[in-house]
Amino acid sequence: MYALIQDDDTKSQNLAKEMPEIELYRVNGSTNKIPLLLIKQIIKRRKKPKAVILRYLNDSTSFIKSIIRFITNLVTVFLSKLLGVRLIWICHNVDKESKEYFPYLVRLRRKIVTKFSDKILVTDKLLIKHAAKILKVNEAKIDFITFGNPSINQNHNTNDLGQEIIEFIQKNNNENTLFGLSIGNPNKKVLQPFYTIDLIEKAIKFGVDLKIILGGPLSDFIKKHDMDTYKKLIDNPNVLFLDGKVKVNESYISQFIDFYWRVYDDYSVPFTVYNAAYLKKPILTMGKGFLSEMVFEYELGSILENNMSNVVNAIKNLEKDRTRSYDQFTETHNWSIGAKQLYKIIISE
């Protein structure tokens, strides 16, 4: 048995490793290849796949390329229905795609895939009720999968960036200082860069010394949205601003930090949740989007009020021993469980 799955990335690779009963044929590169590869694999193997698994429905900056993606999505749906192959959509982003340049086309693609999918899978069981409401489908059509132990880079604990982080921490490591880590790619849903200065300043008013390590290719993104915030971030001595791709051994760095700092306004599961839980570090977030619900329900950290009026209590709460919560999370959120869930859906009739 085999199934086609969109994207040959860490997530699909780990799910495939944990699912030996069925081969996950990973479509590397452009999603536009899916219809051709579907036909090619059927001819080559002389049998149909059990399922075609779609994932991200991201847009392109080019209108022509967006039209092509729309058409290939249509063809994929049509072929799946014509051939009697199960169509499964892993809906990583419940309310919106990460990249939307032509929103009407993206909404139309999402509506078509929602309507014709045999099953929609969200990336946490807590998202099921939100997906039913947002996608306007019956909860019976929705199930969930999980991810698991992050593939944490083990080769960069002594590189320049790793050393810069450690030196920043050692230089500022006073008795009451707390260090937060926030490394990731820019995106409209990623809000913590725009709240970092406010967090630091509110904490200072109450005598709390916070240092934030903010890393990723963020400069152009922040400048485009708020030049004043960018200037404050690079000028603030409490912020280590690392612009560009940041590759460090997070497992090694985690021993020097106190918490992860993340704020999202969408309904998706950031991989930071897995990093934090597996490395046993709390998450500091705000009452926005789905991340705050995960942090609350699974007891993975602290939630700031949107006006940060509870900053002292939220930061103090980071010191709580959450070992049991981290263990429970990793026991119920791992690649094996995700693979079993996906396998169950693939072979369902």
XYZ file of C-alpha atoms in Angstrom:
349
model
C 0.000 0.000 0.000
C 1.061 3.553 -0.606
C -0.261 7.103 -0.379
C 0.924 10.368 -1.913
C 1.643 13.198 0.514
C 2.458 16.791 -0.343
C 5.963 17.990 0.625
C 9.069 16.053 1.565
C 9.836 17.862 4.811
C 10.668 16.964 8.409
C 7.025 16.412 9.300
C 6.195 14.044 6.426
C 9.533 12.219 6.859
C 8.930 11.552 10.563
C 5.353 10.433 9.965
C 6.606 8.066 7.241
C 9.223 6.547 9.574
C 6.552 5.728 12.150
C 4.161 4.189 9.605
C 5.817 1.077 8.105
C 2.453 -0.464 7.183
C 2.071 1.936 4.295
C 4.527 3.851 2.124
C 4.168 7.610 2.191
C 5.366 8.728 -1.231
C 6.488 12.291 -0.559
C 6.031 14.804 -3.378
C 9.124 16.963 -3.302
C 9.081 20.450 -4.797
C 6.129 22.158 -6.444
C 2.610 21.030 -5.558
C 1.798 21.448 -9.245
C 3.455 18.049 -9.812
C 0.876 16.147 -7.760
C -1.575 15.297 -10.610
C 1.225 14.094 -12.922
C 2.935 12.115 -10.181
C -0.381 10.544 -9.203
C -0.871 9.238 -12.743
C 2.806 8.251 -13.061
C 2.761 6.237 -9.829
C -0.450 4.446 -10.806
C 1.080 3.418 -14.147
C 4.426 2.464 -12.590
C 2.971 0.440 -9.710
C -0.123 -0.746 -11.572
C -2.265 0.146 -8.611
C -3.892 3.215 -7.142
C -2.710 4.842 -3.946
C -4.915 4.541 -0.893
C -4.969 8.325 -0.543
C -3.724 11.674 -1.781
C -2.799 13.892 1.161
C -2.797 17.633 0.599
C -1.243 19.981 3.116
C -0.393 23.665 2.767
C -2.426 25.698 0.250
C -0.023 28.635 0.249
C -0.161 31.322 -2.395
C 2.461 32.684 -4.796
C 3.461 36.320 -5.282
C 2.869 35.765 -9.020
C -0.762 35.879 -10.172
C -0.004 33.445 -13.013
C 1.574 30.962 -10.611
C -1.380 31.368 -8.247
C -3.761 30.527 -11.101
C -1.669 27.461 -11.943
C -1.809 26.318 -8.301
C -5.573 26.790 -8.344
C -5.890 24.708 -11.521
C -3.632 21.900 -10.264
C -5.625 21.770 -7.022
C -8.781 21.374 -9.094
C -7.197 18.629 -11.191
C -5.954 16.816 -8.070
C -9.441 16.888 -6.546
C -11.015 15.761 -9.836
C -8.570 12.867 -10.324
C -9.003 11.699 -6.732
C -12.765 11.569 -7.113
C -12.602 9.993 -10.593
C -10.196 7.271 -9.476
C -11.883 6.613 -6.131
C -8.784 7.620 -4.141
C -9.295 9.090 -0.673
C -8.560 12.799 -0.497
C -7.173 13.933 2.858
C -6.297 17.494 3.782
C -3.898 18.121 6.657
C -5.052 21.614 7.533
C -1.975 23.097 9.205
C -3.506 26.583 9.310
C -7.203 26.427 10.142
C -8.270 30.026 9.592
C -5.846 31.205 6.907
C -2.783 30.140 4.973
C 0.598 31.507 6.003
C 1.123 33.094 2.580
C -1.836 34.803 0.934
C -1.171 37.293 -1.866
C -4.391 36.780 -3.825
C -6.863 36.066 -0.991
C -9.845 35.324 -3.224
C -8.002 32.520 -5.017
C -6.748 31.059 -1.739
C -10.236 31.148 -0.196
C -11.643 29.426 -3.277
C -8.995 26.703 -3.157
C -9.676 26.143 0.537
C -13.438 25.910 -0.079
C -12.965 23.342 -2.855
C -10.553 21.198 -0.832
C -12.803 21.489 2.241
C -15.876 20.378 0.292
C -14.325 17.435 -1.549
C -11.923 16.077 1.081
C -12.916 12.758 2.581
C -11.282 13.853 5.817
C -9.754 17.045 7.182
C -6.987 16.635 9.741
C -6.016 19.439 12.102
C -2.774 19.421 14.072
C -4.191 19.193 17.591
C -7.411 17.771 19.011
C -8.235 21.171 20.556
C -8.454 22.609 17.027
C -11.314 20.344 15.936
C -14.091 22.572 17.291
C -12.468 25.679 15.803
C -12.054 24.011 12.407
C -15.708 22.927 12.329
C -16.782 26.506 12.957
C -14.277 28.252 10.682
C -14.490 25.796 7.770
C -18.252 25.359 8.261
C -18.243 21.560 8.250
C -19.552 18.903 10.587
C -17.078 17.819 13.273
C -17.476 14.229 12.004
C -15.469 15.196 8.923
C -12.547 16.394 11.062
C -9.916 14.437 12.951
C -6.446 15.285 14.197
C -2.815 14.245 14.021
C 0.136 15.313 16.133
C 3.795 16.024 15.495
C 6.608 14.966 17.794
C 10.171 15.297 18.949
C 11.719 18.180 16.987
C 14.802 17.523 14.881
C 16.918 19.923 16.882
C 20.161 20.970 15.229
C 23.056 19.394 17.117
C 25.907 20.923 15.126
C 25.926 24.592 16.048
C 26.598 24.916 19.760
C 29.966 26.554 19.115
C 29.265 28.556 15.965
C 29.380 32.354 15.955
C 25.664 32.830 16.593
C 25.609 30.271 19.381
C 28.560 31.958 21.012
C 26.952 35.379 20.578
C 23.833 34.170 22.397
C 25.837 32.604 25.212
C 28.041 35.698 25.588
C 24.942 37.929 25.693
C 23.488 35.767 28.463
C 26.717 35.583 30.442
C 27.255 39.340 30.172
C 23.739 40.110 31.457
C 23.257 37.202 33.832
C 22.344 39.049 37.007
C 20.598 37.341 39.909
C 17.039 38.374 38.945
C 17.417 38.405 35.158
C 15.277 36.123 32.985
C 16.117 35.266 29.374
C 13.527 34.592 26.686
C 14.237 32.968 23.315
C 12.334 33.777 20.139
C 13.805 32.434 16.896
C 11.761 31.959 13.745
C 10.741 33.165 10.316
C 8.693 36.324 9.736
C 5.023 35.970 8.979
C 1.847 38.013 9.368
C 0.676 35.710 12.148
C 3.920 36.084 14.138
C 3.435 38.989 16.534
C 6.035 38.708 19.296
C 8.590 41.054 17.623
C 6.014 43.853 17.851
C 5.309 43.240 21.567
C 8.885 42.648 22.736
C 9.702 46.259 23.677
C 6.358 46.666 25.445
C 7.001 43.457 27.404
C 10.477 44.567 28.494
C 9.339 48.075 29.469
C 6.284 46.854 31.401
C 8.463 44.337 33.242
C 11.047 47.016 34.142
C 8.308 49.170 35.729
C 7.672 46.331 38.175
C 11.350 45.656 38.820
C 11.570 42.594 36.571
C 14.673 42.376 34.369
C 13.908 40.612 31.085
C 16.306 39.985 28.203
C 14.946 38.735 24.877
C 16.936 36.926 22.174
C 15.085 37.689 18.947
C 16.370 35.882 15.876
C 15.465 35.182 12.261
C 15.292 37.033 8.926
C 13.156 39.717 10.552
C 14.548 43.144 9.604
C 12.730 43.732 6.316
C 9.505 42.292 7.685
C 9.517 44.487 10.806
C 10.611 47.603 8.874
C 7.763 47.124 6.423
C 5.170 47.007 9.203
C 6.624 49.333 11.839
C 9.921 51.174 11.403
C 9.703 52.622 14.921
C 9.553 49.135 16.436
C 12.570 48.062 14.382
C 14.650 50.997 15.632
C 13.655 50.324 19.241
C 14.551 46.638 18.953
C 18.042 47.208 17.563
C 18.747 50.015 20.036
C 17.497 48.296 23.188
C 20.303 46.739 25.260
C 17.824 44.187 26.651
C 17.333 42.724 23.165
C 19.817 40.586 21.271
C 18.607 41.074 17.703
C 20.003 38.415 15.354
C 18.879 39.197 11.829
C 19.054 36.426 9.210
C 18.819 32.643 9.252
C 19.669 31.523 12.785
C 20.999 27.980 13.150
C 21.964 27.027 16.665
C 21.790 23.882 18.744
C 18.572 24.705 20.599
C 19.064 21.770 22.965
C 22.395 23.233 24.050
C 21.167 26.846 24.157
C 18.066 25.865 26.174
C 20.146 25.346 29.320
C 20.918 29.078 29.318
C 17.373 30.407 28.728
C 14.342 30.600 30.998
C 11.419 30.616 28.571
C 10.243 30.766 24.964
C 8.567 33.993 23.867
C 5.925 33.492 21.155
C 2.710 35.281 20.138
C 0.527 34.150 17.214
C -2.886 35.432 16.187
C -4.006 32.472 14.059
C -5.335 28.944 14.569
C -2.303 26.766 13.994
C 0.221 24.829 16.079
C 3.667 26.443 16.035
C 6.496 23.943 16.280
C 7.843 26.050 19.158
C 5.308 24.216 21.360
C 7.125 20.951 20.673
C 10.565 22.488 21.125
C 9.515 23.941 24.475
C 7.807 20.793 25.764
C 10.589 18.410 24.724
C 13.258 20.743 26.145
C 11.130 21.350 29.259
C 10.977 25.135 28.969
C 7.824 27.232 29.578
C 6.228 29.396 26.904
C 5.326 33.019 27.530
C 2.552 34.147 25.183
C -0.427 36.524 25.057
C -4.170 35.985 24.935
C -4.269 35.861 21.144
C -4.899 33.039 18.689
C -4.782 29.315 19.368
C -1.345 29.203 21.003
C -2.700 30.734 24.203
C -5.369 28.007 24.352
C -2.717 25.288 23.997
C -0.527 26.860 26.656
C -3.495 27.053 29.043
C -5.029 23.620 28.382
C -1.747 21.699 28.454
C -0.206 23.867 31.221
C 2.874 24.692 29.158
C 3.557 28.236 30.360
C 2.091 31.668 31.112
C -0.367 33.901 29.312
C -0.089 37.676 29.385
C -3.189 39.840 29.262
C -3.230 41.823 26.036
C -2.466 45.009 27.984
C 0.206 43.114 29.954
C -1.349 44.204 33.263
C -0.513 40.781 34.751
C 3.138 40.845 33.679
C 4.511 40.221 37.190
C 2.258 37.228 37.894
C 2.785 35.818 34.394
C 6.559 35.971 34.731
C 6.502 34.576 38.272
C 4.326 31.731 36.979
C 7.101 30.759 34.552
C 9.072 29.430 37.540
C 6.462 26.758 38.280
C 7.630 23.141 37.982
C 5.884 21.817 34.864
C 7.785 18.558 34.455
C 4.589 16.511 34.682
C 2.826 18.711 32.107
C 5.741 18.451 29.671
C 5.821 14.657 30.082
C 2.065 14.342 29.567
C 2.269 16.506 26.458
C 5.089 14.489 24.895
C 3.309 11.228 25.729
C 0.197 12.372 23.855
C 1.933 14.403 21.133
C 4.538 12.379 19.268
C 5.282 11.054 15.797
C 4.002 7.573 16.645
C 0.556 8.854 17.629
C 0.480 11.145 14.599
C 1.362 8.252 12.288
C -1.277 5.958 13.839
C -3.909 8.643 13.382
C -2.906 9.231 9.759
C -2.803 5.504 9.010
C -6.279 5.061 10.488
C -7.645 7.790 8.217
C -5.839 6.523 5.102
C -7.239 2.986 5.340
C -10.762 4.067 6.357
C -13.436 3.302 3.803
